[in-house]
Amino acid sequence: MTMAGPGADQSAELEALASAAAEHHRAGRLAEAEAAYRQIQVVRPGIAEIHNTLGALLIALGRPDEAMREFEQAVALKPELSAAHNGLGNVLRQSGQWARARAHFQQAIAGRPDWTQPIYGLGVVLAAQGELAAARAQFERVVALRPDFADAYYNLGCLAQTEGNLPAAQMRYEQAIAIAPNSAEAHNNLGNVLRGLGKFDAAMRCVRRAVEIDPKHAIARNNLGCLWQQAGDLDAAKAAFEQVIAIAPDYAEAHNNLGNVLGRLGKPDEALVHYERAVALRPDLVEPQTNLGAALILKGEFTRALACIRRALEIRPDFTGAVYHLAELKTFAPQDPELDALEALVERSAGRSVPDRLHLHFALGKALDDAGEYHKAFQHWIEANRLKRGLVQYDADGHERLCRRVAEVFDSALFERLGAGGDPSELPIFILGMPRSGSSLVEQILASHARVHAAGELPNFNRLARSATDASGQIVPFPDYVPTLTAEERQRLGEAYLAGLPPVAADKTRLTDKFPANFLCVGLIRLVLPGARIIHTLRNPLDTCVSCYSKLFETGQAYSYDLSELGRHYRAYETLMAHWRTVLPAGAVLDVSYEELVADLEGQARRLVEFCGLEWDERCLNFHETKRPVTTGSKLQVRRPLYRGAVERWRRYEPFLGPLIAALGRET
């Protein structure tokens, strides 16, 4: 930098200082460079270029407030200095002073119309101010002037993603990566876009690449956890979210996501801890508030749960998850203002996503049912189930074939030929049948016994039954392999099931496994765990099916979202249960009628306890006082004293039940 001055000696000193400052700056000796620039300002104050250069250096030193003052001095001294306007615009942008930043970027561009840096900066500011079309125009101008500007392509991708144009976002992120292949941000965002496009494997590759580039990229690790969760690998998802929290302990969304995974892994108490942490970190986030409320419902803490759900609705009144849980928790009366608000919300929901709409229709159906408007309620359940049915896969013909095949394989001759075997443990109590048939009530009664551990719905045995392999490692369909099982293999199957059970306290001698679909496996349970108790809960078929149809199940039960398919499923289940009675010894399975249970609680409770080989415990009659997590659709009912209002409930909706009644093959 050549400087004119009043005297030759001063000019020489300035030239020397400027040369030294520039050399230090190029070499990365920033402290020395700063000292040299400061000395220049002492020798000759008022040089706009020195203020500008010092501002840039102070940015590199992480001192933006001081940098801002230098840039302001520069533009005051020389208003036409585009570099100073650009530097000041960047500092202002980083501090969120959008309007001032915008003005200085525009002044920088006025002085140098083809300089891409201020054009890019202006685009960032416009995007932050919500002027997306104007922002896109600036970024397009940048890449036209400089096709290797990776950040401009990245921001074009962000804009397209924000607007829901995922193909355009994919193209822009790929252009950014082609120029800057080690951009963790671009790989991560591209992964999110590919996930939205249904390209799961490609999405996984991109997000994993982002994590490889930057192992401490918490957002990418969080997205990786979400992908593992979507793939059904809950253990991998759990590990990913735990790694996120190790990197960023205050990342509320990761705590929320870990809570979701822990809940699905059957660890509701651990899930609750992470939901509480997420809410403490970000009380403004609606999802953790809602999830905390849902977790508290499982624990029976309804007052706290309701407070969380109402807080979520204060944050976002139309958040469907919170609306749904409020409907679960509350009993609506006619002319209830919240019922009117819910109806209005449903009326405005036409443009919302299918999951949002089905949650709202299930919620409104329940609210109207509370208020005694049964026909209106069922019409909303019809719409809710129609929407849900479009999201699930279910093969009614395949289920019926499976039930017939199970009956064919497990005939009387099979049990006579195979004889005794299996693990003799008396620990398991299998409670099976149809959902909404009283199985949660039976489990809650038994869970109130001092010797019983309630494990809830465990898919363990069902998975075990479907995991047999042949010599080549190929899966053999259930039940085709059963006739070839040796006594040793049956022993190993029983041991494998027992090994996969949750830990049980030393004073517990029984464990309940309330997985409804185990009705398919009654014969195999008998062969591999002959000491296990099997309890079959049953209820009026129409009441059972209507109750299923009125509920949104978190997972499974894909057959319940169409009345005809629901009836066919029930009939196949009922036929198979009748088969078990013909091929198993009398008393091998205890049938427990819901109607008889509500009519004679003590008599039926004593019968249950005796069947399980236990002494009587009076606490079984006060089942609603037992504190434990309940994750089924009956989580509210089992916290209350026994009531009889659900008997013959189906008659309220009889005009709508033609397809169900026909599929069941019953007269009303």
Tab-separated table of N, CA and C in Angstrom, residues 300-382:
chain	number	residue	atom	x	y	z
A	300	GLY	N	-50.217	-42.626	34.687
A	300	GLY	CA	-51.412	-42.356	35.468
A	300	GLY	C	-51.408	-41.006	36.160
A	301	GLU	N	-50.465	-40.118	35.808
A	301	GLU	CA	-50.398	-38.779	36.415
A	301	GLU	C	-51.193	-37.812	35.537
A	302	PHE	N	-52.518	-37.932	35.615
A	302	PHE	CA	-53.386	-37.249	34.667
A	302	PHE	C	-53.408	-35.734	34.858
A	303	THR	N	-53.294	-35.263	36.098
A	303	THR	CA	-53.327	-33.810	36.333
A	303	THR	C	-52.113	-33.147	35.690
A	304	ARG	N	-50.934	-33.703	35.935
A	304	ARG	CA	-49.721	-33.166	35.304
A	304	ARG	C	-49.786	-33.303	33.787
A	305	ALA	N	-50.302	-34.437	33.333
A	305	ALA	CA	-50.394	-34.661	31.888
A	305	ALA	C	-51.267	-33.603	31.232
A	306	LEU	N	-52.403	-33.325	31.844
A	306	LEU	CA	-53.315	-32.338	31.276
A	306	LEU	C	-52.668	-30.953	31.237
A	307	ALA	N	-51.892	-30.624	32.267
A	307	ALA	CA	-51.206	-29.327	32.284
A	307	ALA	C	-50.217	-29.228	31.127
A	308	CYS	N	-49.503	-30.305	30.846
A	308	CYS	CA	-48.542	-30.308	29.728
A	308	CYS	C	-49.259	-30.161	28.392
A	309	ILE	N	-50.342	-30.907	28.230
A	309	ILE	CA	-51.077	-30.845	26.967
A	309	ILE	C	-51.648	-29.440	26.755
A	310	ARG	N	-52.168	-28.846	27.814
A	310	ARG	CA	-52.716	-27.490	27.669
A	310	ARG	C	-51.603	-26.485	27.367
A	311	ARG	N	-50.432	-26.684	27.954
A	311	ARG	CA	-49.297	-25.801	27.647
A	311	ARG	C	-48.909	-25.941	26.177
A	312	ALA	N	-48.911	-27.173	25.665
A	312	ALA	CA	-48.599	-27.388	24.247
A	312	ALA	C	-49.601	-26.650	23.358
A	313	LEU	N	-50.858	-26.666	23.744
A	313	LEU	CA	-51.883	-25.995	22.945
A	313	LEU	C	-51.802	-24.479	23.066
A	314	GLU	N	-51.245	-23.978	24.161
A	314	GLU	CA	-50.980	-22.544	24.249
A	314	GLU	C	-49.899	-22.145	23.252
A	315	ILE	N	-48.898	-23.013	23.106
A	315	ILE	CA	-47.816	-22.738	22.161
A	315	ILE	C	-48.340	-22.787	20.734
A	316	ARG	N	-49.135	-23.831	20.464
A	316	ARG	CA	-49.654	-24.017	19.096
A	316	ARG	C	-51.040	-24.645	19.182
A	317	PRO	N	-52.079	-23.834	19.112
A	317	PRO	CA	-53.440	-24.332	19.342
A	317	PRO	C	-53.899	-25.400	18.367
A	318	ASP	N	-53.283	-25.488	17.179
A	318	ASP	CA	-53.744	-26.465	16.194
A	318	ASP	C	-52.816	-27.674	16.094
A	319	PHE	N	-51.946	-27.883	17.090
A	319	PHE	CA	-51.032	-29.027	17.037
A	319	PHE	C	-51.830	-30.303	17.304
A	320	THR	N	-51.922	-31.148	16.305
A	320	THR	CA	-52.876	-32.256	16.364
A	320	THR	C	-52.522	-33.296	17.416
A	321	GLY	N	-51.234	-33.495	17.673
A	321	GLY	CA	-50.873	-34.454	18.719
A	321	GLY	C	-51.431	-34.034	20.065
A	322	ALA	N	-51.320	-32.745	20.389
A	322	ALA	CA	-51.843	-32.252	21.659
A	322	ALA	C	-53.367	-32.264	21.665
A	323	VAL	N	-53.975	-31.925	20.541
A	323	VAL	CA	-55.437	-31.968	20.447
A	323	VAL	C	-55.940	-33.381	20.709
A	324	TYR	N	-55.266	-34.363	20.119
A	324	TYR	CA	-55.672	-35.763	20.283
A	324	TYR	C	-55.575	-36.198	21.748
A	325	HIS	N	-54.476	-35.862	22.396
A	325	HIS	CA	-54.300	-36.281	23.793
A	325	HIS	C	-55.259	-35.537	24.721
A	326	LEU	N	-55.571	-34.283	24.406
A	326	LEU	CA	-56.570	-33.575	25.211
A	326	LEU	C	-57.916	-34.299	25.138
A	327	ALA	N	-58.273	-34.746	23.937
A	327	ALA	CA	-59.534	-35.481	23.786
A	327	ALA	C	-59.511	-36.778	24.583
A	328	GLU	N	-58.342	-37.430	24.653
A	328	GLU	CA	-58.226	-38.651	25.450
A	328	GLU	C	-58.427	-38.371	26.936
A	329	LEU	N	-57.848	-37.284	27.401
A	329	LEU	CA	-57.829	-36.999	28.834
A	329	LEU	C	-59.149	-36.437	29.351
A	330	LYS	N	-59.828	-35.693	28.514
A	330	LYS	CA	-60.980	-34.920	28.969
A	330	LYS	C	-62.281	-35.633	28.640
A	331	THR	N	-63.282	-35.461	29.498
A	331	THR	CA	-64.645	-35.893	29.195
A	331	THR	C	-65.437	-34.656	28.769
A	332	PHE	N	-65.927	-34.692	27.542
A	332	PHE	CA	-66.614	-33.533	26.972
A	332	PHE	C	-68.110	-33.593	27.287
A	333	ALA	N	-68.659	-32.467	27.595
A	333	ALA	CA	-70.091	-32.339	27.832
A	333	ALA	C	-70.727	-31.626	26.640
A	334	PRO	N	-72.043	-31.775	26.451
A	334	PRO	CA	-72.711	-31.001	25.389
A	334	PRO	C	-72.491	-29.496	25.596
A	335	GLN	N	-72.401	-28.771	24.507
A	335	GLN	CA	-72.162	-27.316	24.518
A	335	GLN	C	-70.820	-26.932	25.161
A	336	ASP	N	-69.907	-27.863	25.223
A	336	ASP	CA	-68.569	-27.553	25.738
A	336	ASP	C	-67.856	-26.648	24.731
A	337	PRO	N	-67.336	-25.490	25.148
A	337	PRO	CA	-66.636	-24.603	24.200
A	337	PRO	C	-65.461	-25.299	23.511
A	338	GLU	N	-64.776	-26.202	24.220
A	338	GLU	CA	-63.642	-26.890	23.591
A	338	GLU	C	-64.118	-27.887	22.540
A	339	LEU	N	-65.312	-28.403	22.693
A	339	LEU	CA	-65.887	-29.252	21.652
A	339	LEU	C	-66.180	-28.422	20.409
A	340	ASP	N	-66.736	-27.238	20.609
A	340	ASP	CA	-66.996	-26.341	19.477
A	340	ASP	C	-65.692	-25.966	18.772
A	341	ALA	N	-64.657	-25.699	19.550
A	341	ALA	CA	-63.359	-25.328	18.969
A	341	ALA	C	-62.773	-26.489	18.176
A	342	LEU	N	-62.949	-27.705	18.688
A	342	LEU	CA	-62.438	-28.885	17.989
A	342	LEU	C	-63.184	-29.099	16.675
A	343	GLU	N	-64.495	-28.903	16.685
A	343	GLU	CA	-65.260	-29.031	15.436
A	343	GLU	C	-64.802	-27.993	14.419
A	344	ALA	N	-64.546	-26.775	14.878
A	344	ALA	CA	-64.080	-25.725	13.965
A	344	ALA	C	-62.710	-26.071	13.394
A	345	LEU	N	-61.856	-26.645	14.221
A	345	LEU	CA	-60.517	-27.037	13.766
A	345	LEU	C	-60.615	-28.116	12.691
A	346	VAL	N	-61.504	-29.073	12.875
A	346	VAL	CA	-61.693	-30.131	11.878
A	346	VAL	C	-62.226	-29.540	10.574
A	347	GLU	N	-63.140	-28.589	10.673
A	347	GLU	CA	-63.698	-27.955	9.474
A	347	GLU	C	-62.622	-27.236	8.657
A	348	ARG	N	-61.587	-26.757	9.329
A	348	ARG	CA	-60.514	-26.018	8.639
A	348	ARG	C	-59.352	-26.916	8.233
A	349	SER	N	-59.482	-28.219	8.373
A	349	SER	CA	-58.324	-29.118	8.240
A	349	SER	C	-58.123	-29.692	6.846
A	350	ALA	N	-58.918	-29.265	5.865
A	350	ALA	CA	-58.881	-29.917	4.548
A	350	ALA	C	-57.487	-29.922	3.922
A	351	GLY	N	-56.727	-28.872	4.111
A	351	GLY	CA	-55.418	-28.791	3.472
A	351	GLY	C	-54.281	-29.385	4.273
A	352	ARG	N	-54.571	-29.961	5.411
A	352	ARG	CA	-53.508	-30.481	6.277
A	352	ARG	C	-53.112	-31.894	5.878
A	353	SER	N	-52.023	-32.374	6.464
A	353	SER	CA	-51.520	-33.700	6.125
A	353	SER	C	-52.505	-34.776	6.568
A	354	VAL	N	-52.373	-35.956	5.964
A	354	VAL	CA	-53.249	-37.076	6.334
A	354	VAL	C	-53.095	-37.439	7.811
A	355	PRO	N	-51.864	-37.563	8.360
A	355	PRO	CA	-51.760	-37.859	9.795
A	355	PRO	C	-52.441	-36.805	10.668
A	356	ASP	N	-52.298	-35.541	10.304
A	356	ASP	CA	-52.961	-34.486	11.081
A	356	ASP	C	-54.474	-34.663	11.047
A	357	ARG	N	-55.004	-34.911	9.870
A	357	ARG	CA	-56.457	-35.008	9.740
A	357	ARG	C	-57.011	-36.216	10.470
A	358	LEU	N	-56.331	-37.343	10.375
A	358	LEU	CA	-56.885	-38.525	11.047
A	358	LEU	C	-56.831	-38.370	12.572
A	359	HIS	N	-55.782	-37.717	13.095
A	359	HIS	CA	-55.745	-37.443	14.527
A	359	HIS	C	-56.937	-36.573	14.945
A	360	LEU	N	-57.226	-35.565	14.135
A	360	LEU	CA	-58.324	-34.665	14.474
A	360	LEU	C	-59.671	-35.378	14.424
A	361	HIS	N	-59.874	-36.221	13.420
A	361	HIS	CA	-61.153	-36.927	13.319
A	361	HIS	C	-61.311	-37.949	14.455
A	362	PHE	N	-60.245	-38.651	14.824
A	362	PHE	CA	-60.347	-39.548	15.979
A	362	PHE	C	-60.673	-38.753	17.246
A	363	ALA	N	-60.023	-37.598	17.403
A	363	ALA	CA	-60.253	-36.778	18.595
A	363	ALA	C	-61.694	-36.277	18.642
A	364	LEU	N	-62.190	-35.774	17.520
A	364	LEU	CA	-63.547	-35.252	17.505
A	364	LEU	C	-64.568	-36.369	17.698
A	365	GLY	N	-64.295	-37.543	17.130
A	365	GLY	CA	-65.184	-38.671	17.350
A	365	GLY	C	-65.311	-39.001	18.821
A	366	LYS	N	-64.180	-39.022	19.520
A	366	LYS	CA	-64.216	-39.318	20.956
A	366	LYS	C	-64.960	-38.227	21.720
A	367	ALA	N	-64.716	-36.970	21.374
A	367	ALA	CA	-65.369	-35.858	22.077
A	367	ALA	C	-66.883	-35.890	21.881
A	368	LEU	N	-67.326	-36.128	20.650
A	368	LEU	CA	-68.757	-36.201	20.375
A	368	LEU	C	-69.392	-37.401	21.074
A	369	ASP	N	-68.658	-38.492	21.148
A	369	ASP	CA	-69.157	-39.673	21.850
A	369	ASP	C	-69.360	-39.356	23.335
A	370	ASP	N	-68.390	-38.648	23.931
A	370	ASP	CA	-68.547	-38.210	25.322
A	370	ASP	C	-69.835	-37.407	25.493
A	371	ALA	N	-70.091	-36.535	24.519
A	371	ALA	CA	-71.226	-35.615	24.620
A	371	ALA	C	-72.551	-36.273	24.245
A	372	GLY	N	-72.519	-37.566	23.925
A	372	GLY	CA	-73.745	-38.290	23.617
A	372	GLY	C	-74.217	-38.169	22.189
A	373	GLU	N	-73.400	-37.570	21.314
A	373	GLU	CA	-73.773	-37.438	19.903
A	373	GLU	C	-73.160	-38.612	19.139
A	374	TYR	N	-73.739	-39.794	19.355
A	374	TYR	CA	-73.112	-41.033	18.924
A	374	TYR	C	-73.029	-41.169	17.403
A	375	HIS	N	-74.066	-40.762	16.701
A	375	HIS	CA	-74.046	-40.906	15.247
A	375	HIS	C	-73.036	-39.950	14.615
A	376	LYS	N	-72.977	-38.726	15.104
A	376	LYS	CA	-71.965	-37.794	14.598
A	376	LYS	C	-70.566	-38.300	14.919
A	377	ALA	N	-70.391	-38.866	16.111
A	377	ALA	CA	-69.086	-39.407	16.499
A	377	ALA	C	-68.645	-40.487	15.529
A	378	PHE	N	-69.558	-41.399	15.209
A	378	PHE	CA	-69.163	-42.523	14.354
A	378	PHE	C	-68.824	-42.058	12.946
A	379	GLN	N	-69.494	-41.036	12.469
A	379	GLN	CA	-69.160	-40.510	11.145
A	379	GLN	C	-67.728	-39.988	11.105
A	380	HIS	N	-67.270	-39.386	12.194
A	380	HIS	CA	-65.873	-38.931	12.235
A	380	HIS	C	-64.922	-40.115	12.365
A	381	TRP	N	-65.320	-41.158	13.074
A	381	TRP	CA	-64.475	-42.357	13.137
A	381	TRP	C	-64.363	-43.013	11.767
A	382	ILE	N	-65.447	-42.991	11.002
A	382	ILE	CA	-65.387	-43.546	9.644
A	382	ILE	C	-64.323	-42.812	8.827
